[in-house]
Amino acid sequence: MRLIAVEEHFLPSEHGKEVMAGYGLPPAAAGPLADLGAGRIAVMDAAGIDVQVLSVVAPAAQEVPRPRAVDLARALNDRAAEAIRQYPGRFRALASLPMPVPEAAAAEAFRAVRDLGFCGVIINGHTSGRFLDSAEFEPVLAAAEELGVPVYLHPTYPPAAVIKAYGAGLDPAVAALLMTAGWGWHAETGMHVLRMVLGGVFDRHPRLQVVVGHMGENLPFSLLRADEVLSRLRPGRESVADTVRSHVHLTISGYTTVAPLQCALTVFGADRLMFSTDYPFGDPVQHATFLQTAPLSPEDRDKIAHTNAERLFNI
Ligand code: GRE
Ligand code: ZN
């Protein structure tokens, strides 16, 4: 069974300090993130992964002061393009974008997809506290829609006000994890998707497709509750749940237990779910074993393993 993993991170060592300034990475991640060579290919082979869709770890170029963000995003994308050339068929990539300069971000999306052959773009949550329903990001969303590629909406570190409010009174190391991979990232990214719906993004961009990781960033569990509360605000219009289910795809990254998988399948269906491992934060063998052993029909397993990604990302 062909296996395509669609949320797989890298970070060239020469850009590590600049991308992660002010944020902490697990120290063990630095080596695997920087490796786009034989070591990464060996990890993929050991897990039976045929293709990694590469993306720079959050926040990539998003919190770098302009205009430097523009050159940084180009350099990061050029590095991914080099890896694709070096290992034909094993890598594809999502473009990192200089979101602080939206016009340049749109231009970089065009360059990455048209000139470098990338299969989508990745946006790491808010940009200095501003979300994708904000008018300033319209050129970026219009570019993705025109190019016919999905926007991977990945979590990032929370806005300063959130860190202050939710971190108060906690050990800083505990607060840092609670507000990110331990819970907050998933709450915030699910909320970001709902902001996009309520802010009219999908009315303005009816062909736009978004991908969220982490088994749907809490959306499968809470979408119908949100629908009941929020659809009342939009009488006569498509329901919030239907809008989400026609514009959002999910990947499993970091979730390797059956209950969330079944919830995602029940609420979103097998045509909108894809495999990913969140490398190097998730273990590729654990994720691949989960996909192989989870209670799925052969048809659904195939869709999740590769056919959905082939269709959505044109791989
Ligand atoms: C992720 O990309 O999802 C991630 C990080 C850092 C730590 C944990 C994690 O970027 O899941
Ligand atoms: Zn990730």
mmCIF file of C-alpha atoms and ligand atoms in Angstrom:
data_model
loop_
_atom_site.group_PDB
_atom_site.id
_atom_site.type_symbol
_atom_site.label_atom_id
_atom_site.label_comp_id
_atom_site.label_asym_id
_atom_site.label_seq_id
_atom_site.Cartn_x
_atom_site.Cartn_y
_atom_site.Cartn_z
ATOM 1 C CA MET A 1 0.000 0.000 0.000
ATOM 2 C CA ARG A 2 1.462 3.347 -1.050
ATOM 3 C CA LEU A 3 1.911 5.596 1.982
ATOM 4 C CA ILE A 4 2.011 9.391 1.700
ATOM 5 C CA ALA A 5 2.673 11.419 4.856
ATOM 6 C CA VAL A 6 1.519 15.009 4.568
ATOM 7 C CA GLU A 7 2.624 16.849 7.753
ATOM 8 C CA GLU A 8 6.352 16.203 7.895
ATOM 9 C CA HIS A 9 8.615 18.947 9.146
ATOM 10 C CA PHE A 10 12.122 20.149 8.452
ATOM 11 C CA LEU A 11 14.291 23.089 9.494
ATOM 12 C CA PRO A 12 17.652 23.748 7.838
ATOM 13 C CA SER A 13 20.253 24.233 10.562
ATOM 14 C CA GLU A 14 21.410 27.524 9.050
ATOM 15 C CA HIS A 15 17.922 28.979 9.645
ATOM 16 C CA GLY A 16 17.222 27.324 12.993
ATOM 17 C CA LYS A 17 17.931 30.310 15.240
ATOM 18 C CA GLU A 18 16.017 32.749 13.075
ATOM 19 C CA VAL A 19 12.885 30.600 12.705
ATOM 20 C CA MET A 20 12.732 29.562 16.353
ATOM 21 C CA ALA A 21 13.744 32.912 17.920
ATOM 22 C CA GLY A 22 11.759 33.261 21.121
ATOM 23 C CA TYR A 23 10.301 29.737 20.921
ATOM 24 C CA GLY A 24 11.602 26.471 22.256
ATOM 25 C CA LEU A 25 11.960 23.223 20.338
ATOM 26 C CA PRO A 26 12.578 19.868 21.995
ATOM 27 C CA PRO A 27 16.408 19.673 21.671
ATOM 28 C CA ALA A 28 16.186 16.131 20.303
ATOM 29 C CA ALA A 29 14.245 17.450 17.293
ATOM 30 C CA ALA A 30 17.043 19.640 15.920
ATOM 31 C CA GLY A 31 19.042 16.857 14.214
ATOM 32 C CA PRO A 32 16.110 15.074 12.552
ATOM 33 C CA LEU A 33 14.568 18.395 11.446
ATOM 34 C CA ALA A 34 17.782 19.475 9.736
ATOM 35 C CA ASP A 35 18.301 16.188 7.905
ATOM 36 C CA LEU A 36 16.857 16.149 4.385
ATOM 37 C CA GLY A 37 19.192 13.389 3.270
ATOM 38 C CA ALA A 38 19.903 9.708 3.742
ATOM 39 C CA GLY A 39 18.940 9.684 7.439
ATOM 40 C CA ARG A 40 15.420 10.925 6.722
ATOM 41 C CA ILE A 41 15.006 8.518 3.810
ATOM 42 C CA ALA A 42 16.033 5.637 6.106
ATOM 43 C CA VAL A 43 13.389 6.691 8.674
ATOM 44 C CA MET A 44 10.776 6.775 5.896
ATOM 45 C CA ASP A 45 11.830 3.357 4.611
ATOM 46 C CA ALA A 46 11.685 1.839 8.101
ATOM 47 C CA ALA A 47 8.053 2.975 8.414
ATOM 48 C CA GLY A 48 7.090 2.121 4.820
ATOM 49 C CA ILE A 49 6.514 5.765 3.914
ATOM 50 C CA ASP A 50 6.867 6.366 0.177
ATOM 51 C CA VAL A 51 6.448 10.146 0.108
ATOM 52 C CA GLN A 52 6.870 12.882 2.714
ATOM 53 C CA VAL A 53 5.191 16.197 1.991
ATOM 54 C CA LEU A 54 7.713 18.529 3.614
ATOM 55 C CA SER A 55 6.940 21.700 5.540
ATOM 56 C CA VAL A 56 9.072 23.929 7.721
ATOM 57 C CA VAL A 57 8.358 23.639 11.429
ATOM 58 C CA ALA A 58 6.138 26.389 12.905
ATOM 59 C CA PRO A 59 6.300 29.339 12.895
ATOM 60 C CA ALA A 60 8.611 29.195 9.836
ATOM 61 C CA ALA A 61 8.854 32.721 8.356
ATOM 62 C CA GLN A 62 5.687 33.976 10.011
ATOM 63 C CA GLU A 63 7.058 35.832 13.019
ATOM 64 C CA VAL A 64 10.215 37.129 11.368
ATOM 65 C CA PRO A 65 10.211 40.927 10.915
ATOM 66 C CA ARG A 66 9.472 42.176 7.429
ATOM 67 C CA PRO A 67 11.090 42.508 4.966
ATOM 68 C CA ARG A 68 13.471 39.721 6.033
ATOM 69 C CA ALA A 69 10.546 37.255 6.153
ATOM 70 C CA VAL A 70 10.341 37.431 2.363
ATOM 71 C CA ASP A 71 13.935 36.321 1.744
ATOM 72 C CA LEU A 72 13.763 33.739 4.514
ATOM 73 C CA ALA A 73 10.659 32.077 3.043
ATOM 74 C CA ARG A 74 12.323 31.930 -0.363
ATOM 75 C CA ALA A 75 15.445 30.334 1.107
ATOM 76 C CA LEU A 76 13.397 27.762 3.039
ATOM 77 C CA ASN A 77 11.399 26.861 -0.065
ATOM 78 C CA ASP A 78 14.531 26.643 -2.199
ATOM 79 C CA ARG A 79 15.992 24.174 0.310
ATOM 80 C CA ALA A 80 12.909 21.943 0.073
ATOM 81 C CA ALA A 81 13.069 22.134 -3.725
ATOM 82 C CA GLU A 82 16.667 20.928 -3.565
ATOM 83 C CA ALA A 83 15.623 17.899 -1.475
ATOM 84 C CA ILE A 84 12.867 17.089 -3.995
ATOM 85 C CA ARG A 85 15.440 17.185 -6.812
ATOM 86 C CA GLN A 86 17.875 15.042 -4.842
ATOM 87 C CA TYR A 87 15.363 12.273 -4.049
ATOM 88 C CA PRO A 88 12.916 12.167 -6.959
ATOM 89 C CA GLY A 89 9.557 10.744 -5.959
ATOM 90 C CA ARG A 90 10.294 10.688 -2.227
ATOM 91 C CA PHE A 91 9.539 14.296 -1.326
ATOM 92 C CA ARG A 92 6.968 16.947 -2.178
ATOM 93 C CA ALA A 93 6.567 20.216 -0.279
ATOM 94 C CA LEU A 94 4.227 22.874 1.075
ATOM 95 C CA ALA A 95 5.402 26.452 0.644
ATOM 96 C CA SER A 96 6.371 28.511 3.669
ATOM 97 C CA LEU A 97 5.016 32.021 3.257
ATOM 98 C CA PRO A 98 6.143 35.455 4.499
ATOM 99 C CA MET A 99 2.734 36.151 6.033
ATOM 100 C CA PRO A 100 3.807 39.506 7.564
ATOM 101 C CA VAL A 101 3.897 40.787 3.952
ATOM 102 C CA PRO A 102 0.732 39.297 2.413
ATOM 103 C CA GLU A 103 1.359 40.496 -1.163
ATOM 104 C CA ALA A 104 4.800 38.876 -1.057
ATOM 105 C CA ALA A 105 3.286 35.751 0.498
ATOM 106 C CA ALA A 106 0.897 35.460 -2.438
ATOM 107 C CA ALA A 107 3.779 35.936 -4.882
ATOM 108 C CA GLU A 108 5.820 33.266 -3.097
ATOM 109 C CA ALA A 109 2.877 30.851 -3.280
ATOM 110 C CA PHE A 110 2.792 31.352 -7.062
ATOM 111 C CA ARG A 111 6.575 30.879 -7.334
ATOM 112 C CA ALA A 112 6.621 27.773 -5.152
ATOM 113 C CA VAL A 113 3.740 26.041 -6.936
ATOM 114 C CA ARG A 114 4.412 27.140 -10.523
ATOM 115 C CA ASP A 115 8.234 27.224 -10.586
ATOM 116 C CA LEU A 116 9.207 24.735 -7.855
ATOM 117 C CA GLY A 117 6.331 22.278 -8.242
ATOM 118 C CA PHE A 118 5.095 22.472 -4.642
ATOM 119 C CA CYS A 119 1.718 20.893 -3.931
ATOM 120 C CA GLY A 120 0.270 23.363 -1.407
ATOM 121 C CA VAL A 121 1.082 26.068 1.118
ATOM 122 C CA ILE A 122 1.351 25.922 4.890
ATOM 123 C CA ILE A 123 0.159 28.702 7.158
ATOM 124 C CA ASN A 124 1.027 28.431 10.825
ATOM 125 C CA GLY A 125 -2.041 29.814 12.574
ATOM 126 C CA HIS A 126 -2.224 33.482 13.423
ATOM 127 C CA THR A 127 0.356 36.026 12.268
ATOM 128 C CA SER A 128 1.199 38.251 15.254
ATOM 129 C CA GLY A 129 -2.345 37.731 16.571
ATOM 130 C CA ARG A 130 -4.179 38.188 13.259
ATOM 131 C CA PHE A 131 -6.199 35.313 11.787
ATOM 132 C CA LEU A 132 -6.989 34.328 8.207
ATOM 133 C CA ASP A 133 -10.416 35.958 8.184
ATOM 134 C CA SER A 134 -8.603 39.320 8.364
ATOM 135 C CA ALA A 135 -8.859 41.295 5.100
ATOM 136 C CA GLU A 136 -5.087 41.716 4.893
ATOM 137 C CA PHE A 137 -4.649 37.999 4.058
ATOM 138 C CA GLU A 138 -7.092 37.989 1.144
ATOM 139 C CA PRO A 139 -4.306 37.975 -1.498
ATOM 140 C CA VAL A 140 -2.795 34.829 0.030
ATOM 141 C CA LEU A 141 -6.088 32.927 0.099
ATOM 142 C CA ALA A 142 -6.917 34.133 -3.414
ATOM 143 C CA ALA A 143 -3.528 32.829 -4.608
ATOM 144 C CA ALA A 144 -4.126 29.354 -3.145
ATOM 145 C CA GLU A 145 -7.594 29.284 -4.666
ATOM 146 C CA GLU A 146 -6.333 30.384 -8.088
ATOM 147 C CA LEU A 147 -3.471 27.863 -7.982
ATOM 148 C CA GLY A 148 -5.893 25.106 -6.954
ATOM 149 C CA VAL A 149 -3.740 24.021 -4.007
ATOM 150 C CA PRO A 150 -4.798 23.500 -0.387
ATOM 151 C CA VAL A 151 -3.776 25.618 2.590
ATOM 152 C CA TYR A 152 -2.409 23.469 5.417
ATOM 153 C CA LEU A 153 -3.420 25.317 8.598
ATOM 154 C CA HIS A 154 -0.869 24.241 11.210
ATOM 155 C CA PRO A 155 -0.798 25.345 14.856
ATOM 156 C CA THR A 156 1.680 27.889 16.101
ATOM 157 C CA TYR A 157 2.675 29.440 19.410
ATOM 158 C CA PRO A 158 -0.230 31.370 20.937
ATOM 159 C CA PRO A 159 -0.561 35.162 20.857
ATOM 160 C CA ALA A 160 1.137 36.945 23.771
ATOM 161 C CA ALA A 161 -2.185 37.793 25.448
ATOM 162 C CA VAL A 162 -3.174 34.121 25.477
ATOM 163 C CA ILE A 163 0.154 33.075 26.964
ATOM 164 C CA LYS A 164 -0.318 35.677 29.694
ATOM 165 C CA ALA A 165 -3.900 34.666 30.512
ATOM 166 C CA TYR A 166 -3.565 30.889 30.396
ATOM 167 C CA GLY A 167 0.000 30.668 31.678
ATOM 168 C CA ALA A 168 -0.663 32.643 34.840
ATOM 169 C CA GLY A 169 0.132 30.709 37.992
ATOM 170 C CA LEU A 170 1.630 27.688 36.241
ATOM 171 C CA ASP A 171 5.198 26.479 36.103
ATOM 172 C CA PRO A 172 6.445 28.019 32.807
ATOM 173 C CA ALA A 173 7.504 24.641 31.408
ATOM 174 C CA VAL A 174 4.083 23.175 32.172
ATOM 175 C CA ALA A 175 2.299 26.228 30.742
ATOM 176 C CA ALA A 176 4.375 26.058 27.551
ATOM 177 C CA LEU A 177 3.237 22.499 26.823
ATOM 178 C CA LEU A 178 -0.365 23.014 27.957
ATOM 179 C CA MET A 179 -0.734 25.939 25.559
ATOM 180 C CA THR A 180 0.833 24.078 22.616
ATOM 181 C CA ALA A 181 0.904 20.349 21.830
ATOM 182 C CA GLY A 182 -0.690 19.460 25.209
ATOM 183 C CA TRP A 183 -4.022 21.147 24.369
ATOM 184 C CA GLY A 184 -3.964 24.797 23.325
ATOM 185 C CA TRP A 185 -2.763 24.301 19.738
ATOM 186 C CA HIS A 186 -5.712 22.099 18.944
ATOM 187 C CA ALA A 187 -8.271 24.390 20.564
ATOM 188 C CA GLU A 188 -6.834 27.417 18.772
ATOM 189 C CA THR A 189 -6.597 25.811 15.338
ATOM 190 C CA GLY A 190 -10.170 24.497 15.529
ATOM 191 C CA MET A 191 -11.280 27.998 16.542
ATOM 192 C CA HIS A 192 -9.287 29.461 13.634
ATOM 193 C CA VAL A 193 -11.234 27.293 11.175
ATOM 194 C CA LEU A 194 -14.531 28.443 12.710
ATOM 195 C CA ARG A 195 -13.366 32.069 12.490
ATOM 196 C CA MET A 196 -12.742 31.528 8.781
ATOM 197 C CA VAL A 197 -16.284 30.176 8.331
ATOM 198 C CA LEU A 198 -17.944 32.948 10.371
ATOM 199 C CA GLY A 199 -15.737 35.624 8.789
ATOM 200 C CA GLY A 200 -16.941 34.646 5.317
ATOM 201 C CA VAL A 201 -13.642 33.304 3.964
ATOM 202 C CA PHE A 202 -15.367 30.407 2.176
ATOM 203 C CA ASP A 203 -18.050 32.687 0.753
ATOM 204 C CA ARG A 204 -15.278 34.801 -0.796
ATOM 205 C CA HIS A 205 -13.232 31.726 -1.818
ATOM 206 C CA PRO A 206 -15.680 28.951 -2.647
ATOM 207 C CA ARG A 207 -12.985 26.681 -4.108
ATOM 208 C CA LEU A 208 -10.524 27.080 -1.212
ATOM 209 C CA GLN A 209 -9.601 23.840 0.564
ATOM 210 C CA VAL A 210 -7.963 23.773 4.003
ATOM 211 C CA VAL A 211 -6.164 20.899 5.721
ATOM 212 C CA VAL A 212 -5.791 20.615 9.480
ATOM 213 C CA GLY A 213 -3.710 18.005 11.300
ATOM 214 C CA HIS A 214 -3.973 16.392 14.719
ATOM 215 C CA MET A 215 -7.076 14.376 13.742
ATOM 216 C CA GLY A 216 -8.952 17.570 12.953
ATOM 217 C CA GLU A 217 -7.842 19.866 15.786
ATOM 218 C CA ASN A 218 -10.867 19.056 17.984
ATOM 219 C CA LEU A 219 -13.329 19.727 15.150
ATOM 220 C CA PRO A 220 -14.626 16.138 14.844
ATOM 221 C CA PHE A 221 -15.581 16.044 18.512
ATOM 222 C CA SER A 222 -17.154 19.498 18.750
ATOM 223 C CA LEU A 223 -18.307 20.449 15.240
ATOM 224 C CA LEU A 224 -21.954 19.501 15.720
ATOM 225 C CA ARG A 225 -22.154 21.358 19.027
ATOM 226 C CA ALA A 226 -20.600 24.428 17.363
ATOM 227 C CA ASP A 227 -23.051 24.007 14.502
ATOM 228 C CA GLU A 228 -26.031 24.051 16.827
ATOM 229 C CA VAL A 229 -24.859 27.234 18.522
ATOM 230 C CA LEU A 230 -23.340 29.118 15.602
ATOM 231 C CA SER A 231 -25.575 28.262 12.634
ATOM 232 C CA ARG A 232 -28.330 30.322 14.329
ATOM 233 C CA LEU A 233 -26.232 33.394 13.536
ATOM 234 C CA ARG A 234 -26.538 32.644 9.824
ATOM 235 C CA PRO A 235 -30.213 32.049 9.068
ATOM 236 C CA GLY A 236 -30.883 30.907 5.518
ATOM 237 C CA ARG A 237 -27.237 30.094 4.837
ATOM 238 C CA GLU A 238 -25.314 26.856 4.586
ATOM 239 C CA SER A 239 -24.802 25.450 8.084
ATOM 240 C CA VAL A 240 -21.472 25.900 9.820
ATOM 241 C CA ALA A 241 -20.970 22.118 9.886
ATOM 242 C CA ASP A 242 -21.662 21.726 6.167
ATOM 243 C CA THR A 243 -19.322 24.599 5.303
ATOM 244 C CA VAL A 244 -16.535 23.028 7.383
ATOM 245 C CA ARG A 245 -17.162 19.598 5.870
ATOM 246 C CA SER A 246 -16.971 20.910 2.322
ATOM 247 C CA HIS A 247 -13.774 22.938 2.824
ATOM 248 C CA VAL A 248 -11.702 21.129 5.459
ATOM 249 C CA HIS A 249 -9.626 17.946 5.287
ATOM 250 C CA LEU A 250 -8.000 16.264 8.287
ATOM 251 C CA THR A 251 -4.758 14.406 8.882
ATOM 252 C CA ILE A 252 -3.977 12.104 11.758
ATOM 253 C CA SER A 253 -0.662 13.678 12.926
ATOM 254 C CA GLY A 254 0.053 12.776 16.534
ATOM 255 C CA TYR A 255 -3.176 10.834 17.037
ATOM 256 C CA THR A 256 -2.708 7.095 17.097
ATOM 257 C CA THR A 257 -5.727 5.860 19.068
ATOM 258 C CA VAL A 258 -8.980 4.445 17.768
ATOM 259 C CA ALA A 259 -11.624 6.647 19.434
ATOM 260 C CA PRO A 260 -10.543 9.958 17.809
ATOM 261 C CA LEU A 261 -10.141 8.159 14.454
ATOM 262 C CA GLN A 262 -13.670 6.820 14.635
ATOM 263 C CA CYS A 263 -14.996 10.246 15.610
ATOM 264 C CA ALA A 264 -13.193 11.841 12.639
ATOM 265 C CA LEU A 265 -14.558 9.183 10.276
ATOM 266 C CA THR A 266 -18.084 9.519 11.630
ATOM 267 C CA VAL A 267 -18.197 13.300 11.384
ATOM 268 C CA PHE A 268 -16.032 13.973 8.287
ATOM 269 C CA GLY A 269 -15.992 10.679 6.372
ATOM 270 C CA ALA A 270 -13.076 8.718 4.897
ATOM 271 C CA ASP A 271 -12.759 10.945 1.824
ATOM 272 C CA ARG A 272 -11.424 13.824 3.946
ATOM 273 C CA LEU A 273 -8.889 12.037 6.143
ATOM 274 C CA MET A 274 -5.178 11.598 5.344
ATOM 275 C CA PHE A 275 -2.101 10.018 6.854
ATOM 276 C CA SER A 276 0.653 12.104 8.430
ATOM 277 C CA THR A 277 3.168 11.574 11.218
ATOM 278 C CA ASP A 278 4.171 15.095 12.316
ATOM 279 C CA TYR A 279 7.799 14.007 11.887
ATOM 280 C CA PRO A 280 9.963 14.314 13.934
ATOM 281 C CA PHE A 281 7.484 15.102 16.734
ATOM 282 C CA GLY A 282 5.476 11.982 15.965
ATOM 283 C CA ASP A 283 6.968 8.517 15.508
ATOM 284 C CA PRO A 284 6.570 7.340 11.879
ATOM 285 C CA VAL A 285 6.535 3.617 12.766
ATOM 286 C CA GLN A 286 3.880 4.172 15.439
ATOM 287 C CA HIS A 287 1.709 6.138 12.994
ATOM 288 C CA ALA A 288 2.129 3.620 10.166
ATOM 289 C CA THR A 289 1.373 0.695 12.492
ATOM 290 C CA PHE A 290 -1.732 2.482 13.708
ATOM 291 C CA LEU A 291 -2.988 2.954 10.146
ATOM 292 C CA GLN A 292 -2.295 -0.699 9.314
ATOM 293 C CA THR A 293 -3.996 -2.109 12.421
ATOM 294 C CA ALA A 294 -6.885 0.334 13.032
ATOM 295 C CA PRO A 295 -10.384 -1.045 12.440
ATOM 296 C CA LEU A 296 -10.850 0.256 8.876
ATOM 297 C CA SER A 297 -12.237 -1.217 5.688
ATOM 298 C CA PRO A 298 -9.558 -1.860 3.011
ATOM 299 C CA GLU A 299 -11.151 0.928 0.948
ATOM 300 C CA ASP A 300 -10.959 3.468 3.769
ATOM 301 C CA ARG A 301 -7.383 2.459 4.661
ATOM 302 C CA ASP A 302 -6.346 3.080 1.049
ATOM 303 C CA LYS A 303 -8.039 6.471 0.974
ATOM 304 C CA ILE A 304 -6.301 7.555 4.170
ATOM 305 C CA ALA A 305 -2.925 6.100 3.159
ATOM 306 C CA HIS A 306 -2.653 7.689 -0.261
ATOM 307 C CA THR A 307 -5.607 8.206 -2.590
ATOM 308 C CA ASN A 308 -7.048 11.245 -0.802
ATOM 309 C CA ALA A 309 -3.619 12.913 -0.720
ATOM 310 C CA GLU A 310 -2.992 12.062 -4.369
ATOM 311 C CA ARG A 311 -6.238 13.752 -5.341
ATOM 312 C CA LEU A 312 -6.062 16.802 -3.062
ATOM 313 C CA PHE A 313 -2.360 17.569 -3.528
ATOM 314 C CA ASN A 314 -2.193 16.304 -7.113
ATOM 315 C CA ILE A 315 0.648 13.925 -6.182
HETATM 316 C C1 GRE B 1 4.069 20.030 15.569
HETATM 317 O O1 GRE B 1 4.558 20.405 14.513
HETATM 318 O O2 GRE B 1 2.915 19.603 15.617
HETATM 319 C C2 GRE B 1 4.915 20.086 16.826
HETATM 320 C C3 GRE B 1 5.950 21.031 16.930
HETATM 321 C C4 GRE B 1 6.713 21.088 18.102
HETATM 322 C C5 GRE B 1 6.463 20.215 19.145
HETATM 323 C C6 GRE B 1 5.432 19.294 19.061
HETATM 324 C C7 GRE B 1 4.651 19.215 17.903
HETATM 325 O O3 GRE B 1 6.168 21.874 15.916
HETATM 326 O O4 GRE B 1 3.651 18.311 17.817
HETATM 327 ZN ZN ZN B 2 3.213 19.587 12.892
#
